[in-house]
mmCIF file of C-alpha atoms and ligand atoms in Angstrom:
data_model
loop_
_atom_site.group_PDB
_atom_site.id
_atom_site.type_symbol
_atom_site.label_atom_id
_atom_site.label_comp_id
_atom_site.label_asym_id
_atom_site.label_seq_id
_atom_site.Cartn_x
_atom_site.Cartn_y
_atom_site.Cartn_z
ATOM 1 C CA MET A 1 3.371 -7.513 -28.817
ATOM 2 C CA GLN A 2 1.416 -8.164 -25.475
ATOM 3 C CA ILE A 3 -2.270 -7.904 -24.992
ATOM 4 C CA ILE A 4 -3.398 -5.843 -21.893
ATOM 5 C CA ASP A 5 -6.095 -8.106 -20.427
ATOM 6 C CA GLY A 6 -8.696 -5.740 -18.688
ATOM 7 C CA LYS A 7 -10.958 -8.551 -18.114
ATOM 8 C CA ALA A 8 -8.479 -10.680 -15.828
ATOM 9 C CA THR A 9 -6.926 -7.583 -14.241
ATOM 10 C CA ALA A 10 -10.684 -6.494 -13.294
ATOM 11 C CA ALA A 11 -11.599 -10.282 -12.287
ATOM 12 C CA GLN A 12 -8.278 -9.986 -10.032
ATOM 13 C CA ILE A 13 -9.026 -6.908 -8.371
ATOM 14 C CA LYS A 14 -12.734 -7.842 -7.432
ATOM 15 C CA ALA A 15 -11.391 -11.155 -5.991
ATOM 16 C CA GLU A 16 -9.116 -8.798 -4.076
ATOM 17 C CA ILE A 17 -12.119 -6.528 -3.037
ATOM 18 C CA LYS A 18 -14.218 -9.659 -2.027
ATOM 19 C CA ALA A 19 -11.596 -11.144 0.222
ATOM 20 C CA GLU A 20 -11.377 -7.758 1.802
ATOM 21 C CA VAL A 21 -15.133 -7.258 2.206
ATOM 22 C CA GLU A 22 -15.490 -10.667 3.553
ATOM 23 C CA HIS A 23 -12.783 -9.950 6.192
ATOM 24 C CA ILE A 24 -14.889 -6.619 7.131
ATOM 25 C CA VAL A 25 -18.426 -8.750 7.410
ATOM 26 C CA ALA A 26 -16.644 -11.459 9.480
ATOM 27 C CA SER A 27 -15.689 -8.668 11.887
ATOM 28 C CA GLY A 28 -19.300 -7.917 12.417
ATOM 29 C CA ALA A 29 -19.585 -4.690 10.126
ATOM 30 C CA ARG A 30 -22.044 -4.448 7.363
ATOM 31 C CA ALA A 31 -21.259 -4.746 3.705
ATOM 32 C CA PRO A 32 -20.540 -1.609 1.393
ATOM 33 C CA HIS A 33 -23.720 -0.435 -0.270
ATOM 34 C CA LEU A 34 -23.828 1.203 -4.030
ATOM 35 C CA ALA A 35 -26.892 2.498 -5.299
ATOM 36 C CA ALA A 36 -27.354 3.285 -9.097
ATOM 37 C CA VAL A 37 -30.185 5.319 -10.636
ATOM 38 C CA LEU A 38 -31.341 4.413 -13.996
ATOM 39 C CA VAL A 39 -33.830 6.806 -16.016
ATOM 40 C CA GLY A 40 -35.595 5.620 -19.284
ATOM 41 C CA HIS A 41 -34.481 2.628 -21.645
ATOM 42 C CA ASP A 42 -31.241 3.422 -23.286
ATOM 43 C CA GLY A 43 -29.969 -0.007 -24.230
ATOM 44 C CA GLY A 44 -26.383 0.898 -23.433
ATOM 45 C CA SER A 45 -27.116 2.368 -20.203
ATOM 46 C CA GLU A 46 -29.280 -0.529 -19.086
ATOM 47 C CA THR A 47 -26.303 -3.088 -19.811
ATOM 48 C CA TYR A 48 -23.915 -0.636 -17.978
ATOM 49 C CA VAL A 49 -26.079 -0.460 -15.057
ATOM 50 C CA ARG A 50 -26.999 -4.443 -15.156
ATOM 51 C CA ASN A 51 -22.916 -5.132 -15.220
ATOM 52 C CA LYS A 52 -22.645 -2.785 -12.114
ATOM 53 C CA VAL A 53 -25.165 -4.569 -10.114
ATOM 54 C CA LEU A 54 -23.520 -7.859 -11.091
ATOM 55 C CA ALA A 55 -19.958 -6.507 -9.999
ATOM 56 C CA CYS A 56 -21.480 -5.347 -6.750
ATOM 57 C CA GLU A 57 -22.602 -9.215 -6.106
ATOM 58 C CA ALA A 58 -19.327 -10.425 -7.083
ATOM 59 C CA CYS A 59 -17.566 -8.148 -4.612
ATOM 60 C CA GLY A 60 -19.868 -9.159 -1.788
ATOM 61 C CA PHE A 61 -21.539 -5.670 -1.794
ATOM 62 C CA GLU A 62 -25.105 -4.888 -1.262
ATOM 63 C CA SER A 63 -26.938 -2.902 -4.424
ATOM 64 C CA THR A 64 -29.956 -1.134 -4.983
ATOM 65 C CA LEU A 65 -31.187 -0.213 -8.366
ATOM 66 C CA LEU A 66 -33.704 2.400 -8.911
ATOM 67 C CA LYS A 67 -35.414 2.667 -11.974
ATOM 68 C CA PHE A 68 -37.353 5.660 -13.303
ATOM 69 C CA GLU A 69 -39.337 6.314 -16.447
ATOM 70 C CA ASP A 70 -37.983 9.007 -18.704
ATOM 71 C CA THR A 71 -41.270 11.134 -17.836
ATOM 72 C CA ILE A 72 -39.477 11.792 -14.326
ATOM 73 C CA THR A 73 -39.267 15.365 -13.660
ATOM 74 C CA GLU A 74 -35.752 17.185 -12.963
ATOM 75 C CA GLU A 75 -37.486 18.044 -9.292
ATOM 76 C CA GLU A 76 -38.222 14.522 -8.586
ATOM 77 C CA LEU A 77 -34.703 13.118 -9.557
ATOM 78 C CA LEU A 78 -33.385 15.828 -7.588
ATOM 79 C CA ASN A 79 -35.479 14.326 -4.587
ATOM 80 C CA VAL A 80 -34.169 10.835 -5.373
ATOM 81 C CA VAL A 81 -30.575 12.388 -4.951
ATOM 82 C CA ASP A 82 -31.291 14.007 -1.843
ATOM 83 C CA GLN A 83 -32.863 11.067 -0.356
ATOM 84 C CA LEU A 84 -29.641 8.794 -1.138
ATOM 85 C CA ASN A 85 -27.410 11.529 0.061
ATOM 86 C CA ASN A 86 -29.375 11.443 3.439
ATOM 87 C CA ASN A 87 -29.289 7.633 3.481
ATOM 88 C CA PRO A 88 -26.776 6.390 5.949
ATOM 89 C CA ALA A 89 -27.195 2.822 4.568
ATOM 90 C CA ILE A 90 -25.829 3.860 1.018
ATOM 91 C CA ASP A 91 -22.176 4.487 0.914
ATOM 92 C CA GLY A 92 -22.133 5.800 -2.699
ATOM 93 C CA PHE A 93 -24.462 6.181 -5.671
ATOM 94 C CA ILE A 94 -24.475 6.952 -9.375
ATOM 95 C CA VAL A 95 -26.893 8.610 -11.513
ATOM 96 C CA GLN A 96 -26.319 6.653 -14.928
ATOM 97 C CA LEU A 97 -25.720 9.353 -18.012
ATOM 98 C CA PRO A 98 -27.016 10.250 -20.357
ATOM 99 C CA LEU A 99 -30.340 11.601 -18.743
ATOM 100 C CA PRO A 100 -33.398 12.938 -21.090
ATOM 101 C CA LYS A 101 -33.054 16.135 -22.435
ATOM 102 C CA HIS A 102 -35.605 17.795 -20.042
ATOM 103 C CA ILE A 103 -33.235 17.021 -17.149
ATOM 104 C CA ASP A 104 -29.928 19.209 -16.533
ATOM 105 C CA GLU A 105 -27.311 16.571 -16.226
ATOM 106 C CA GLN A 106 -25.061 19.204 -14.507
ATOM 107 C CA LYS A 107 -27.440 20.138 -11.880
ATOM 108 C CA VAL A 108 -27.838 16.639 -10.892
ATOM 109 C CA THR A 109 -24.328 15.732 -10.628
ATOM 110 C CA GLU A 110 -23.699 18.587 -8.589
ATOM 111 C CA ALA A 111 -26.614 17.848 -6.255
ATOM 112 C CA ILE A 112 -24.758 14.431 -5.242
ATOM 113 C CA LEU A 113 -22.603 14.752 -2.154
ATOM 114 C CA PRO A 114 -18.984 14.844 -3.031
ATOM 115 C CA GLU A 115 -18.368 11.994 -0.355
ATOM 116 C CA LYS A 116 -20.968 9.871 -1.968
ATOM 117 C CA ASP A 117 -19.872 10.571 -5.581
ATOM 118 C CA VAL A 118 -18.509 7.446 -6.379
ATOM 119 C CA ASP A 119 -18.364 8.249 -10.112
ATOM 120 C CA GLY A 120 -15.924 11.305 -9.229
ATOM 121 C CA PHE A 121 -18.041 13.500 -11.402
ATOM 122 C CA HIS A 122 -18.865 16.307 -8.982
ATOM 123 C CA PRO A 123 -16.797 19.420 -9.622
ATOM 124 C CA VAL A 124 -15.356 19.019 -5.934
ATOM 125 C CA ASN A 125 -14.009 15.658 -6.760
ATOM 126 C CA VAL A 126 -12.787 17.012 -10.229
ATOM 127 C CA GLY A 127 -10.945 19.824 -8.643
ATOM 128 C CA ARG A 128 -9.392 17.977 -5.691
ATOM 129 C CA MET A 129 -8.262 15.244 -8.122
ATOM 130 C CA SER A 130 -6.632 17.861 -10.502
ATOM 131 C CA ILE A 131 -4.831 19.595 -7.842
ATOM 132 C CA GLY A 132 -3.609 16.001 -6.204
ATOM 133 C CA LEU A 133 -5.792 16.013 -3.410
ATOM 134 C CA PRO A 134 -7.643 12.899 -2.040
ATOM 135 C CA ALA A 135 -10.651 12.379 -4.035
ATOM 136 C CA PHE A 136 -13.084 10.053 -6.075
ATOM 137 C CA ILE A 137 -11.168 9.695 -9.081
ATOM 138 C CA SER A 138 -13.803 8.695 -12.252
ATOM 139 C CA ALA A 139 -13.549 5.139 -13.122
ATOM 140 C CA THR A 140 -12.224 5.088 -16.792
ATOM 141 C CA PRO A 141 -9.276 7.145 -16.105
ATOM 142 C CA LEU A 142 -8.428 5.422 -12.753
ATOM 143 C CA GLY A 143 -8.890 1.919 -14.657
ATOM 144 C CA ILE A 144 -6.376 2.857 -17.258
ATOM 145 C CA LEU A 145 -3.862 4.014 -14.620
ATOM 146 C CA THR A 146 -4.377 0.969 -12.754
ATOM 147 C CA LEU A 147 -4.025 -1.307 -15.931
ATOM 148 C CA LEU A 148 -0.732 0.521 -16.605
ATOM 149 C CA GLN A 149 0.668 0.286 -13.329
ATOM 150 C CA ARG A 150 -0.371 -3.576 -13.140
ATOM 151 C CA TYR A 151 1.197 -4.094 -16.356
ATOM 152 C CA ASN A 152 4.628 -2.471 -15.218
ATOM 153 C CA ILE A 153 4.367 0.059 -18.300
ATOM 154 C CA PRO A 154 6.606 2.957 -17.334
ATOM 155 C CA THR A 155 5.013 6.441 -17.748
ATOM 156 C CA LYS A 156 7.471 8.677 -15.805
ATOM 157 C CA GLY A 157 8.783 11.165 -18.387
ATOM 158 C CA LYS A 158 7.120 9.440 -21.288
ATOM 159 C CA LYS A 159 5.097 11.170 -24.078
ATOM 160 C CA VAL A 160 1.389 10.371 -23.491
ATOM 161 C CA ALA A 161 -0.857 11.512 -26.648
ATOM 162 C CA ILE A 162 -4.685 11.394 -25.487
ATOM 163 C CA LEU A 163 -7.136 11.640 -28.236
ATOM 164 C CA GLY A 164 -10.342 13.266 -26.997
ATOM 165 C CA ARG A 165 -11.060 15.975 -24.187
ATOM 166 C CA SER A 166 -14.525 14.832 -22.634
ATOM 167 C CA ASN A 167 -15.012 15.515 -18.909
ATOM 168 C CA ILE A 168 -15.199 11.941 -18.315
ATOM 169 C CA VAL A 169 -12.339 10.416 -19.818
ATOM 170 C CA GLY A 170 -10.200 12.970 -21.662
ATOM 171 C CA LYS A 171 -9.590 15.819 -19.340
ATOM 172 C CA PRO A 172 -9.060 13.509 -16.153
ATOM 173 C CA MET A 173 -6.644 11.288 -18.044
ATOM 174 C CA ALA A 174 -4.557 14.188 -18.955
ATOM 175 C CA SER A 175 -4.635 15.779 -15.587
ATOM 176 C CA LEU A 176 -3.716 12.355 -13.937
ATOM 177 C CA MET A 177 -0.945 11.577 -16.603
ATOM 178 C CA MET A 178 0.685 14.822 -16.081
ATOM 179 C CA GLN A 179 0.892 14.824 -12.331
ATOM 180 C CA LYS A 180 4.021 13.679 -10.323
ATOM 181 C CA GLN A 181 2.137 11.207 -8.308
ATOM 182 C CA TYR A 182 0.357 9.214 -11.038
ATOM 183 C CA GLY A 183 1.660 9.488 -14.259
ATOM 184 C CA ASP A 184 4.334 11.980 -14.208
ATOM 185 C CA SER A 185 4.402 12.158 -17.975
ATOM 186 C CA THR A 186 4.372 14.646 -20.945
ATOM 187 C CA VAL A 187 0.993 15.221 -21.966
ATOM 188 C CA THR A 188 -0.638 16.011 -25.359
ATOM 189 C CA VAL A 189 -4.311 16.255 -25.729
ATOM 190 C CA LEU A 190 -5.691 16.139 -29.283
ATOM 191 C CA HIS A 191 -9.165 16.716 -30.369
ATOM 192 C CA SER A 192 -11.155 17.412 -33.455
ATOM 193 C CA HIS A 193 -9.546 20.797 -34.170
ATOM 194 C CA SER A 194 -5.912 19.710 -33.498
ATOM 195 C CA GLU A 195 -3.382 20.323 -36.392
ATOM 196 C CA ASN A 196 -0.957 17.424 -37.407
ATOM 197 C CA LEU A 197 -2.997 15.105 -35.548
ATOM 198 C CA ALA A 198 -1.383 12.047 -36.887
ATOM 199 C CA GLU A 199 1.885 13.370 -36.601
ATOM 200 C CA GLU A 200 1.229 14.127 -32.735
ATOM 201 C CA CYS A 201 -0.154 10.597 -32.010
ATOM 202 C CA ARG A 202 3.125 9.271 -33.768
ATOM 203 C CA GLN A 203 5.293 10.874 -31.437
ATOM 204 C CA ALA A 204 3.242 9.152 -28.500
ATOM 205 C CA ASP A 205 5.031 6.344 -26.380
ATOM 206 C CA ILE A 206 1.639 5.772 -24.838
ATOM 207 C CA LEU A 207 -1.565 6.681 -27.045
ATOM 208 C CA ILE A 208 -4.848 6.820 -25.465
ATOM 209 C CA ALA A 209 -8.113 6.961 -27.761
ATOM 210 C CA ALA A 210 -11.106 8.221 -26.099
ATOM 211 C CA ILE A 211 -13.083 9.956 -28.964
ATOM 212 C CA GLY A 212 -15.757 7.264 -29.762
ATOM 213 C CA SER A 213 -15.014 7.277 -33.531
ATOM 214 C CA PRO A 214 -14.708 3.820 -34.448
ATOM 215 C CA ALA A 215 -11.197 2.446 -35.801
ATOM 216 C CA PHE A 216 -10.174 6.042 -35.981
ATOM 217 C CA VAL A 217 -6.583 5.318 -35.104
ATOM 218 C CA THR A 218 -4.740 3.626 -37.918
ATOM 219 C CA ALA A 219 -1.272 2.053 -38.329
ATOM 220 C CA ASP A 220 0.205 5.506 -39.736
ATOM 221 C CA MET A 221 -0.589 7.090 -36.317
ATOM 222 C CA VAL A 222 1.317 4.890 -34.354
ATOM 223 C CA LYS A 223 4.954 4.761 -33.128
ATOM 224 C CA PRO A 224 6.464 1.261 -33.494
ATOM 225 C CA GLY A 225 6.721 0.030 -29.876
ATOM 226 C CA ALA A 226 4.151 2.305 -28.577
ATOM 227 C CA VAL A 227 1.638 1.430 -25.900
ATOM 228 C CA VAL A 228 -1.996 1.774 -27.195
ATOM 229 C CA ILE A 229 -5.015 2.176 -24.868
ATOM 230 C CA ASP A 230 -8.521 1.962 -26.453
ATOM 231 C CA VAL A 231 -11.280 3.484 -24.550
ATOM 232 C CA GLY A 232 -13.824 3.264 -27.711
ATOM 233 C CA THR A 233 -16.854 1.134 -27.259
ATOM 234 C CA THR A 234 -18.969 1.955 -30.211
ATOM 235 C CA ARG A 235 -21.714 -0.480 -31.127
ATOM 236 C CA VAL A 236 -21.573 -1.138 -34.729
ATOM 237 C CA PRO A 237 -24.026 -3.284 -37.047
ATOM 238 C CA ASP A 238 -22.731 -6.869 -37.288
ATOM 239 C CA ALA A 239 -25.104 -9.348 -38.865
ATOM 240 C CA THR A 240 -23.043 -12.286 -37.829
ATOM 241 C CA ARG A 241 -23.876 -11.554 -34.034
ATOM 242 C CA ALA A 242 -27.151 -12.540 -32.178
ATOM 243 C CA ASN A 243 -27.623 -9.284 -30.995
ATOM 244 C CA GLY A 244 -27.037 -7.541 -34.390
ATOM 245 C CA PHE A 245 -24.074 -5.521 -33.335
ATOM 246 C CA ARG A 246 -20.615 -5.708 -31.708
ATOM 247 C CA LEU A 247 -18.524 -3.217 -29.824
ATOM 248 C CA GLN A 248 -15.827 -1.469 -32.109
ATOM 249 C CA GLY A 249 -12.950 0.404 -30.294
ATOM 250 C CA ASP A 250 -11.318 3.704 -31.571
ATOM 251 C CA VAL A 251 -8.422 1.809 -32.574
ATOM 252 C CA ASP A 252 -8.095 -0.337 -35.964
ATOM 253 C CA PHE A 253 -6.902 -3.403 -33.902
ATOM 254 C CA ASN A 254 -5.898 -5.576 -36.753
ATOM 255 C CA ALA A 255 -3.885 -2.984 -38.414
ATOM 256 C CA VAL A 256 -2.250 -1.165 -35.363
ATOM 257 C CA SER A 257 -1.689 -4.283 -32.782
ATOM 258 C CA PRO A 258 1.297 -5.733 -34.632
ATOM 259 C CA LEU A 259 3.285 -2.345 -34.257
ATOM 260 C CA CYS A 260 2.498 -2.180 -30.653
ATOM 261 C CA SER A 261 4.634 -3.185 -27.456
ATOM 262 C CA ALA A 262 1.392 -3.436 -25.639
ATOM 263 C CA ILE A 263 -2.644 -3.154 -26.582
ATOM 264 C CA THR A 264 -5.686 -3.134 -24.806
ATOM 265 C CA PRO A 265 -8.416 -4.859 -26.912
ATOM 266 C CA VAL A 266 -12.147 -4.239 -27.434
ATOM 267 C CA PRO A 267 -14.156 -5.687 -25.785
ATOM 268 C CA GLY A 268 -12.145 -6.803 -22.813
ATOM 269 C CA GLY A 269 -9.667 -4.242 -22.046
ATOM 270 C CA VAL A 270 -10.499 -0.768 -20.549
ATOM 271 C CA GLY A 271 -14.370 -1.725 -20.118
ATOM 272 C CA PRO A 272 -14.134 -4.247 -17.330
ATOM 273 C CA MET A 273 -11.907 -1.870 -15.740
ATOM 274 C CA THR A 274 -14.156 1.017 -15.430
ATOM 275 C CA ILE A 275 -16.849 -1.111 -13.500
ATOM 276 C CA CYS A 276 -14.208 -2.564 -11.333
ATOM 277 C CA MET A 277 -12.783 0.788 -10.458
ATOM 278 C CA LEU A 278 -16.399 2.051 -9.382
ATOM 279 C CA MET A 279 -16.454 -1.018 -6.648
ATOM 280 C CA LEU A 280 -13.146 0.313 -5.489
ATOM 281 C CA ASN A 281 -14.494 3.599 -5.273
ATOM 282 C CA THR A 282 -17.467 2.403 -3.334
ATOM 283 C CA LEU A 283 -15.260 0.572 -0.994
ATOM 284 C CA GLN A 284 -13.651 3.602 -0.262
ATOM 285 C CA ALA A 285 -16.709 5.635 0.324
ATOM 286 C CA TYR A 286 -17.708 3.022 2.724
ATOM 287 C CA LYS A 287 -14.394 3.069 4.664
ATOM 288 C CA GLN A 288 -14.692 6.945 4.989
ATOM 289 C CA PHE A 289 -18.172 6.406 6.497
ATOM 290 C CA ALA A 290 -17.053 3.767 8.672
ATOM 291 C CA LYS A 291 -14.186 5.529 9.566
ATOM 292 C CA LEU A 292 -12.456 1.851 9.672
HETATM 293 N N1 LIG B 1 -22.368 6.918 -18.669
HETATM 294 C C1 LIG B 1 -21.257 6.417 -19.207
HETATM 295 N N2 LIG B 1 -20.469 6.177 -18.594
HETATM 296 C C2 LIG B 1 -20.928 6.573 -17.339
HETATM 297 C C3 LIG B 1 -20.231 6.446 -15.900
HETATM 298 O O1 LIG B 1 -19.045 6.079 -15.834
HETATM 299 N N3 LIG B 1 -21.031 6.687 -15.065
HETATM 300 C C4 LIG B 1 -22.409 7.136 -15.271
HETATM 301 N N4 LIG B 1 -22.915 7.675 -13.971
HETATM 302 N N5 LIG B 1 -22.955 7.475 -16.486
HETATM 303 C C5 LIG B 1 -22.147 6.827 -17.467
#
């Protein structure tokens, strides 16, 4: 059984990005610049955004963090988006989700210019990706695809089961894995109303779990020799940890890992790749802007 080391792979890709940025800056051009908008004080969101800023530093990017209290109105937030859209010094930006209930997330997402939407959440990017046109691909599915490629895991013609149908992971993952130019696989998407869910999972050569249900995938759901990708990162209470919690994936790692040919751990699997792919998308946005 092979551990798919997302942390090491992400570190390697960030080093590649840094080398490319150093080369660009040495030629006299400015560095890529990512902005992140954070509303409120959600613990998870604050951590994610902090890690995104740190990743910018590691890649030699400029970064700007715009923080607002959760009393900000929808109109004020839409104005912030508008300013970022029109700021030529910003190549790409993200508005960290979730947003407070009084703000329409879809409206905010659709206000971001598709060419600055490095999250790949705008319907234009989602649509372009789904018909195989150049687009910003959302970071988690792109990170998983990159891990499969870098670990030389064959996907062509393989049975891929995806647990979860979210807009951020399940749906784009399914779209990518089925397309000839990406996964070229046979894809099954499973969700809360799927019949024979365990049996369907057991058919899969590659099982991708993205439902946010801690340790949902048990040994009886995995075909011996399968590749298992765990997207879950649920905070579960853990009195032995200084911060009082640990991250638990969607897969019961101890029970499932002995069966697999390869598996991503939590933490250290898909998570670090997600931020790394955001950096890659930002570099792409910069290149399109600068027309390098
Ligand atoms: N919330 C959880 N994941 C993400 C992400 O990838 N981007 C944004 N903007 N918000 C998130």
